[in-house]
Short mmCIF file of N, CA and C in Angstrom, two decimals:
data_model
loop_
_atom_site.label_atom_id
_atom_site.label_comp_id
_atom_site.label_asym_id
_atom_site.label_seq_id
_atom_site.Cartn_x
_atom_site.Cartn_y
_atom_site.Cartn_z
N UNK A 6 21.23 18.86 3.40
CA UNK A 6 21.11 18.84 4.82
C UNK A 6 22.47 19.10 5.47
N UNK A 7 23.53 18.58 4.86
CA UNK A 7 24.86 18.76 5.42
C UNK A 7 25.27 20.23 5.40
N UNK A 8 24.91 20.93 4.33
CA UNK A 8 25.24 22.35 4.23
C UNK A 8 24.50 23.15 5.29
N UNK A 9 23.24 22.81 5.49
CA UNK A 9 22.47 23.53 6.52
C UNK A 9 23.00 23.25 7.91
N UNK A 10 23.43 22.02 8.14
CA UNK A 10 24.00 21.68 9.44
C UNK A 10 25.30 22.44 9.68
N UNK A 11 26.12 22.58 8.64
CA UNK A 11 27.35 23.37 8.76
C UNK A 11 27.01 24.84 9.03
N UNK A 12 25.99 25.36 8.37
CA UNK A 12 25.56 26.73 8.60
C UNK A 12 25.12 26.93 10.07
N UNK A 13 24.32 25.98 10.58
CA UNK A 13 23.88 26.07 11.96
C UNK A 13 25.05 26.02 12.93
N UNK A 14 26.03 25.18 12.63
CA UNK A 14 27.21 25.08 13.52
C UNK A 14 27.99 26.38 13.51
N UNK A 15 28.15 26.98 12.34
CA UNK A 15 28.88 28.25 12.24
C UNK A 15 28.15 29.38 12.96
N UNK A 16 26.83 29.47 12.77
CA UNK A 16 26.11 30.56 13.45
C UNK A 16 26.10 30.37 14.96
N UNK A 17 26.03 29.11 15.41
CA UNK A 17 26.06 28.88 16.85
C UNK A 17 27.44 29.13 17.44
N UNK A 18 28.47 28.91 16.65
CA UNK A 18 29.83 29.23 17.11
C UNK A 18 29.97 30.73 17.29
N UNK A 19 29.43 31.50 16.36
CA UNK A 19 29.47 32.95 16.51
C UNK A 19 28.60 33.40 17.70
N UNK A 20 27.48 32.75 17.92
CA UNK A 20 26.65 33.08 19.07
C UNK A 20 27.40 32.77 20.36
N UNK A 21 28.17 31.72 20.38
CA UNK A 21 28.97 31.39 21.57
C UNK A 21 30.02 32.45 21.80
N UNK A 22 30.63 32.93 20.74
CA UNK A 22 31.64 34.00 20.89
C UNK A 22 30.98 35.29 21.43
N UNK A 23 29.72 35.49 21.07
CA UNK A 23 29.00 36.67 21.57
C UNK A 23 28.73 36.54 23.07
N UNK A 24 28.56 35.30 23.54
CA UNK A 24 28.23 35.08 24.95
C UNK A 24 29.46 35.14 25.86
N UNK A 25 30.64 35.00 25.32
CA UNK A 25 31.83 34.96 26.17
C UNK A 25 32.03 36.21 27.04
N UNK A 26 31.86 37.42 26.48
CA UNK A 26 32.08 38.59 27.36
C UNK A 26 30.91 38.91 28.28
N UNK A 27 29.78 38.19 28.14
CA UNK A 27 28.61 38.50 28.97
C UNK A 27 28.80 37.92 30.38
N UNK A 28 28.21 38.59 31.35
CA UNK A 28 28.26 38.07 32.71
C UNK A 28 27.18 36.99 32.88
N UNK A 29 27.29 36.25 33.97
CA UNK A 29 26.31 35.19 34.23
C UNK A 29 24.92 35.77 34.43
N UNK A 30 24.85 36.92 35.02
CA UNK A 30 23.55 37.58 35.25
C UNK A 30 22.90 37.92 33.93
N UNK A 31 23.68 38.47 32.98
CA UNK A 31 23.13 38.81 31.68
C UNK A 31 22.66 37.56 30.91
N UNK A 32 23.43 36.49 31.05
CA UNK A 32 23.06 35.24 30.38
C UNK A 32 21.79 34.68 30.98
N UNK A 33 21.63 34.76 32.31
CA UNK A 33 20.42 34.27 32.94
C UNK A 33 19.21 35.07 32.50
N UNK A 34 19.37 36.38 32.38
CA UNK A 34 18.26 37.23 31.95
C UNK A 34 17.87 36.89 30.51
N UNK A 35 18.87 36.70 29.66
CA UNK A 35 18.56 36.35 28.28
C UNK A 35 17.90 34.98 28.19
N UNK A 36 18.33 34.05 29.00
CA UNK A 36 17.72 32.70 29.03
C UNK A 36 16.26 32.79 29.45
N UNK A 37 15.98 33.57 30.50
CA UNK A 37 14.61 33.73 30.96
C UNK A 37 13.74 34.39 29.89
N UNK A 38 14.30 35.39 29.21
CA UNK A 38 13.54 36.06 28.16
C UNK A 38 13.23 35.08 27.01
N UNK A 39 14.21 34.28 26.65
CA UNK A 39 13.98 33.30 25.57
C UNK A 39 12.97 32.24 25.99
N UNK A 40 13.02 31.84 27.24
CA UNK A 40 12.04 30.84 27.75
C UNK A 40 10.64 31.42 27.73
N UNK A 41 10.53 32.69 28.08
CA UNK A 41 9.20 33.33 28.07
C UNK A 41 8.68 33.42 26.63
N UNK A 42 9.54 33.78 25.71
CA UNK A 42 9.12 33.83 24.30
C UNK A 42 8.71 32.47 23.81
N UNK A 43 9.40 31.45 24.24
CA UNK A 43 9.05 30.10 23.86
C UNK A 43 7.69 29.70 24.42
N UNK A 44 7.40 30.11 25.64
CA UNK A 44 6.08 29.84 26.21
C UNK A 44 4.97 30.54 25.42
N UNK A 45 5.24 31.78 25.01
CA UNK A 45 4.26 32.49 24.21
C UNK A 45 4.04 31.78 22.87
N UNK A 46 5.10 31.32 22.26
CA UNK A 46 4.97 30.61 20.98
C UNK A 46 4.23 29.28 21.16
N UNK A 47 4.44 28.62 22.25
CA UNK A 47 3.75 27.36 22.48
C UNK A 47 2.25 27.58 22.65
N UNK A 48 1.88 28.69 23.22
CA UNK A 48 0.44 28.97 23.39
C UNK A 48 -0.22 29.33 22.05
N UNK A 49 0.51 29.95 21.15
CA UNK A 49 -0.11 30.46 19.94
C UNK A 49 -0.05 29.48 18.79
N UNK A 50 0.98 28.73 18.68
CA UNK A 50 1.18 27.87 17.51
C UNK A 50 0.74 26.47 17.87
N UNK A 51 0.21 25.78 16.87
CA UNK A 51 -0.18 24.39 17.07
C UNK A 51 1.05 23.50 17.20
N UNK A 52 1.07 22.47 16.46
CA UNK A 52 2.18 21.53 16.52
C UNK A 52 3.36 22.04 15.70
N UNK A 53 4.53 22.17 16.29
CA UNK A 53 5.67 22.65 15.53
C UNK A 53 6.19 21.59 14.58
N UNK A 54 6.76 22.03 13.49
CA UNK A 54 7.38 21.09 12.54
C UNK A 54 8.88 21.30 12.54
N UNK A 55 9.61 20.21 12.65
CA UNK A 55 11.06 20.27 12.68
C UNK A 55 11.59 19.66 11.40
N UNK A 56 12.58 20.30 10.81
CA UNK A 56 13.24 19.70 9.65
C UNK A 56 14.24 18.66 10.14
N UNK A 57 14.78 17.89 9.20
CA UNK A 57 15.79 16.88 9.58
C UNK A 57 17.03 17.53 10.20
N UNK A 58 17.39 18.70 9.69
CA UNK A 58 18.53 19.41 10.24
C UNK A 58 18.28 19.87 11.67
N UNK A 59 17.06 20.35 11.93
CA UNK A 59 16.69 20.74 13.29
C UNK A 59 16.79 19.55 14.24
N UNK A 60 16.30 18.40 13.76
CA UNK A 60 16.32 17.20 14.60
C UNK A 60 17.74 16.76 14.91
N UNK A 61 18.60 16.78 13.89
CA UNK A 61 20.00 16.39 14.09
C UNK A 61 20.68 17.35 15.06
N UNK A 62 20.43 18.63 14.91
CA UNK A 62 21.06 19.62 15.76
C UNK A 62 20.61 19.47 17.20
N UNK A 63 19.31 19.35 17.43
CA UNK A 63 18.79 19.21 18.80
C UNK A 63 19.22 17.90 19.42
N UNK A 64 19.21 16.82 18.65
CA UNK A 64 19.61 15.52 19.19
C UNK A 64 21.09 15.55 19.58
N UNK A 65 21.92 16.14 18.73
CA UNK A 65 23.34 16.24 19.04
C UNK A 65 23.62 17.16 20.23
N UNK A 66 22.86 18.22 20.32
CA UNK A 66 23.08 19.19 21.40
C UNK A 66 22.64 18.64 22.76
N UNK A 67 21.53 17.97 22.78
CA UNK A 67 20.93 17.54 24.06
C UNK A 67 21.19 16.09 24.43
N UNK A 68 21.97 15.39 23.65
CA UNK A 68 22.16 13.95 23.89
C UNK A 68 22.93 13.66 25.17
N UNK A 69 23.78 14.54 25.60
CA UNK A 69 24.60 14.28 26.78
C UNK A 69 23.87 14.59 28.11
N UNK A 70 22.76 15.28 28.02
CA UNK A 70 22.03 15.58 29.24
C UNK A 70 21.28 14.35 29.73
N UNK A 71 21.24 14.13 31.04
CA UNK A 71 20.45 13.00 31.56
C UNK A 71 18.96 13.25 31.37
N UNK A 72 18.20 12.17 31.38
CA UNK A 72 16.77 12.27 31.13
C UNK A 72 16.05 13.16 32.16
N UNK A 73 16.50 13.08 33.41
CA UNK A 73 15.85 13.91 34.44
C UNK A 73 16.05 15.40 34.15
N UNK A 74 17.24 15.74 33.65
CA UNK A 74 17.52 17.13 33.33
C UNK A 74 16.71 17.57 32.11
N UNK A 75 16.55 16.64 31.15
CA UNK A 75 15.76 16.97 29.96
C UNK A 75 14.31 17.26 30.31
N UNK A 76 13.79 16.56 31.31
CA UNK A 76 12.38 16.75 31.71
C UNK A 76 12.12 18.15 32.26
N UNK A 77 13.15 18.76 32.83
CA UNK A 77 12.98 20.09 33.41
C UNK A 77 13.25 21.21 32.42
N UNK A 78 13.77 20.88 31.25
CA UNK A 78 13.98 21.90 30.24
C UNK A 78 12.67 22.26 29.56
N UNK A 79 12.60 23.48 29.10
CA UNK A 79 11.44 23.95 28.38
C UNK A 79 11.68 23.68 26.89
N UNK A 80 11.11 22.60 26.40
CA UNK A 80 11.32 22.18 25.01
C UNK A 80 9.99 22.10 24.30
N UNK A 81 10.04 22.18 22.98
CA UNK A 81 8.82 22.08 22.19
C UNK A 81 8.38 20.63 22.04
N UNK A 82 9.28 19.71 22.26
CA UNK A 82 8.96 18.28 22.13
C UNK A 82 9.31 17.59 23.45
N UNK A 83 8.78 16.38 23.63
CA UNK A 83 9.07 15.64 24.82
C UNK A 83 10.51 15.14 24.83
N UNK A 84 11.10 14.94 25.98
CA UNK A 84 12.46 14.41 26.01
C UNK A 84 12.60 13.04 25.33
N UNK A 85 11.56 12.22 25.40
CA UNK A 85 11.62 10.92 24.73
C UNK A 85 11.73 11.09 23.22
N UNK A 86 11.12 12.14 22.69
CA UNK A 86 11.22 12.40 21.25
C UNK A 86 12.64 12.76 20.87
N UNK A 87 13.30 13.58 21.69
CA UNK A 87 14.70 13.94 21.41
C UNK A 87 15.57 12.70 21.46
N UNK A 88 15.36 11.83 22.44
CA UNK A 88 16.14 10.61 22.52
C UNK A 88 15.86 9.68 21.34
N UNK A 89 14.60 9.64 20.88
CA UNK A 89 14.27 8.83 19.70
C UNK A 89 14.95 9.39 18.47
N UNK A 90 15.00 10.73 18.35
CA UNK A 90 15.69 11.32 17.21
C UNK A 90 17.18 10.92 17.21
N UNK A 91 17.78 10.91 18.41
CA UNK A 91 19.18 10.54 18.50
C UNK A 91 19.37 9.07 18.12
N UNK A 92 18.48 8.19 18.60
CA UNK A 92 18.55 6.77 18.22
C UNK A 92 18.41 6.59 16.72
N UNK A 93 17.45 7.31 16.13
CA UNK A 93 17.25 7.23 14.68
C UNK A 93 18.47 7.73 13.91
N UNK A 94 19.10 8.77 14.43
CA UNK A 94 20.30 9.32 13.80
C UNK A 94 21.43 8.29 13.83
N UNK A 95 21.61 7.63 14.96
CA UNK A 95 22.64 6.59 15.07
C UNK A 95 22.33 5.40 14.18
N UNK A 96 21.05 5.02 14.15
CA UNK A 96 20.64 3.89 13.29
C UNK A 96 20.89 4.20 11.84
N UNK A 97 20.54 5.42 11.41
CA UNK A 97 20.73 5.82 10.01
C UNK A 97 22.20 5.84 9.64
N UNK A 98 23.02 6.38 10.53
CA UNK A 98 24.46 6.45 10.20
C UNK A 98 25.08 5.07 10.23
N UNK A 99 24.63 4.20 11.13
CA UNK A 99 25.14 2.83 11.17
C UNK A 99 24.71 2.05 9.93
N UNK A 100 23.46 2.23 9.52
CA UNK A 100 22.97 1.54 8.34
C UNK A 100 23.69 1.99 7.07
N UNK A 101 24.06 3.27 7.03
CA UNK A 101 24.76 3.77 5.85
C UNK A 101 26.16 3.20 5.76
N UNK A 102 26.82 2.97 6.87
CA UNK A 102 28.18 2.44 6.82
C UNK A 102 28.18 0.92 6.64
N UNK A 103 27.13 0.24 7.05
CA UNK A 103 27.10 -1.22 6.95
C UNK A 103 26.35 -1.73 5.74
N UNK A 104 25.81 -0.85 4.92
CA UNK A 104 25.04 -1.29 3.74
C UNK A 104 25.96 -1.97 2.75
N UNK A 105 25.46 -3.05 2.15
CA UNK A 105 26.29 -3.73 1.15
C UNK A 105 26.51 -2.82 -0.05
N UNK A 106 27.63 -3.03 -0.71
CA UNK A 106 27.98 -2.17 -1.85
C UNK A 106 27.03 -2.39 -3.03
N UNK A 107 26.67 -3.64 -3.27
CA UNK A 107 25.77 -3.95 -4.38
C UNK A 107 24.50 -4.59 -3.80
N UNK A 108 23.38 -4.18 -4.28
CA UNK A 108 22.13 -4.75 -3.80
C UNK A 108 21.68 -5.85 -4.76
N UNK A 109 20.92 -6.80 -4.25
CA UNK A 109 20.34 -7.82 -5.09
C UNK A 109 21.26 -9.02 -5.30
N UNK A 110 20.87 -9.82 -6.23
CA UNK A 110 21.58 -11.05 -6.53
C UNK A 110 22.85 -10.74 -7.30
N UNK A 111 23.94 -11.47 -7.02
CA UNK A 111 25.16 -11.23 -7.80
C UNK A 111 24.97 -11.67 -9.24
N UNK A 112 25.73 -11.07 -10.16
CA UNK A 112 25.54 -11.41 -11.58
C UNK A 112 26.01 -12.83 -11.86
N UNK A 113 25.37 -13.49 -12.84
CA UNK A 113 25.74 -14.85 -13.20
C UNK A 113 26.94 -14.82 -14.15
N UNK A 114 27.67 -15.90 -14.17
CA UNK A 114 28.84 -16.01 -15.01
C UNK A 114 28.39 -16.08 -16.48
N UNK A 115 29.20 -15.51 -17.37
CA UNK A 115 28.83 -15.44 -18.79
C UNK A 115 28.67 -16.84 -19.41
N UNK A 116 29.49 -17.79 -18.99
CA UNK A 116 29.39 -19.14 -19.56
C UNK A 116 28.06 -19.80 -19.17
N UNK A 117 27.59 -19.54 -17.97
CA UNK A 117 26.30 -20.10 -17.55
C UNK A 117 25.16 -19.44 -18.32
N UNK A 118 25.26 -18.15 -18.58
CA UNK A 118 24.23 -17.49 -19.36
C UNK A 118 24.16 -18.05 -20.78
N UNK A 119 25.29 -18.44 -21.32
CA UNK A 119 25.28 -19.05 -22.66
C UNK A 119 24.78 -20.48 -22.62
N UNK A 120 25.00 -21.17 -21.51
CA UNK A 120 24.59 -22.56 -21.38
C UNK A 120 23.09 -22.73 -21.23
N UNK A 121 22.43 -21.84 -20.55
CA UNK A 121 21.00 -21.95 -20.23
C UNK A 121 20.15 -22.01 -21.51
N UNK A 122 20.31 -21.12 -22.47
CA UNK A 122 19.47 -21.23 -23.69
C UNK A 122 19.75 -22.53 -24.47
N UNK A 123 21.01 -22.97 -24.48
CA UNK A 123 21.31 -24.20 -25.18
C UNK A 123 20.61 -25.40 -24.54
N UNK A 124 20.62 -25.46 -23.20
CA UNK A 124 19.95 -26.56 -22.49
C UNK A 124 18.44 -26.49 -22.71
N UNK A 125 17.88 -25.28 -22.72
CA UNK A 125 16.45 -25.12 -22.95
C UNK A 125 16.08 -25.62 -24.34
N UNK A 126 16.90 -25.31 -25.31
CA UNK A 126 16.65 -25.74 -26.69
C UNK A 126 16.74 -27.27 -26.79
N UNK A 127 17.79 -27.86 -26.19
CA UNK A 127 17.94 -29.32 -26.20
C UNK A 127 16.77 -30.00 -25.48
N UNK A 128 16.31 -29.42 -24.42
CA UNK A 128 15.20 -29.96 -23.67
C UNK A 128 13.92 -29.94 -24.49
N UNK A 129 13.69 -28.87 -25.24
CA UNK A 129 12.48 -28.80 -26.06
C UNK A 129 12.53 -29.82 -27.19
N UNK A 130 13.74 -30.12 -27.72
CA UNK A 130 13.84 -31.16 -28.75
C UNK A 130 13.52 -32.52 -28.19
N UNK A 131 13.95 -32.82 -26.98
CA UNK A 131 13.65 -34.11 -26.36
C UNK A 131 12.17 -34.25 -26.11
N UNK A 132 11.52 -33.17 -25.72
CA UNK A 132 10.07 -33.22 -25.49
C UNK A 132 9.33 -33.57 -26.77
N UNK A 133 9.72 -32.96 -27.86
CA UNK A 133 9.06 -33.23 -29.13
C UNK A 133 9.33 -34.65 -29.58
N UNK A 134 10.52 -35.13 -29.32
CA UNK A 134 10.86 -36.50 -29.73
C UNK A 134 10.04 -37.52 -28.94
N UNK A 135 9.77 -37.23 -27.69
CA UNK A 135 8.99 -38.18 -26.87
C UNK A 135 7.52 -38.15 -27.25
N UNK A 136 7.01 -37.10 -27.81
CA UNK A 136 5.61 -36.99 -28.19
C UNK A 136 5.33 -37.61 -29.57
N UNK A 137 6.32 -37.77 -30.37
CA UNK A 137 6.07 -38.29 -31.72
C UNK A 137 5.59 -39.72 -31.66
N UNK A 138 4.63 -40.09 -32.52
CA UNK A 138 4.11 -41.48 -32.48
C UNK A 138 5.16 -42.48 -32.96
N UNK A 139 5.12 -43.59 -32.32
CA UNK A 139 6.07 -44.63 -32.68
C UNK A 139 5.52 -45.39 -33.86
N UNK A 140 6.27 -45.55 -34.87
CA UNK A 140 5.81 -46.22 -36.10
C UNK A 140 6.13 -47.67 -36.11
#
């Protein structure tokens, strides 16, 4: 996923370089054409599927926009979904940094491991001694 995210960042950086010499009018025309294509795709395709990389990219790209602005954008998913993706991304990254190094119970000391079988053996001898008939 990290490699794909790096690839998306590099391709979008080159796309940004392509947009620099364009005028605002040309950019607006391209934006309208892309929005129209998106409308056509929304009419033809059922539910779109996003990969984890797509979710990370969209959440990172759109996270700074206010919710009112997100509602007016033409997106394939609801703005609440984008915000949930961003929350999940933060939760996942926070959980990865705060996870304990070792999971489960800590190992027992070697002397205690040696002591337990000895005590169990001594205990079984006492049980047998208490069951024996008194003569």
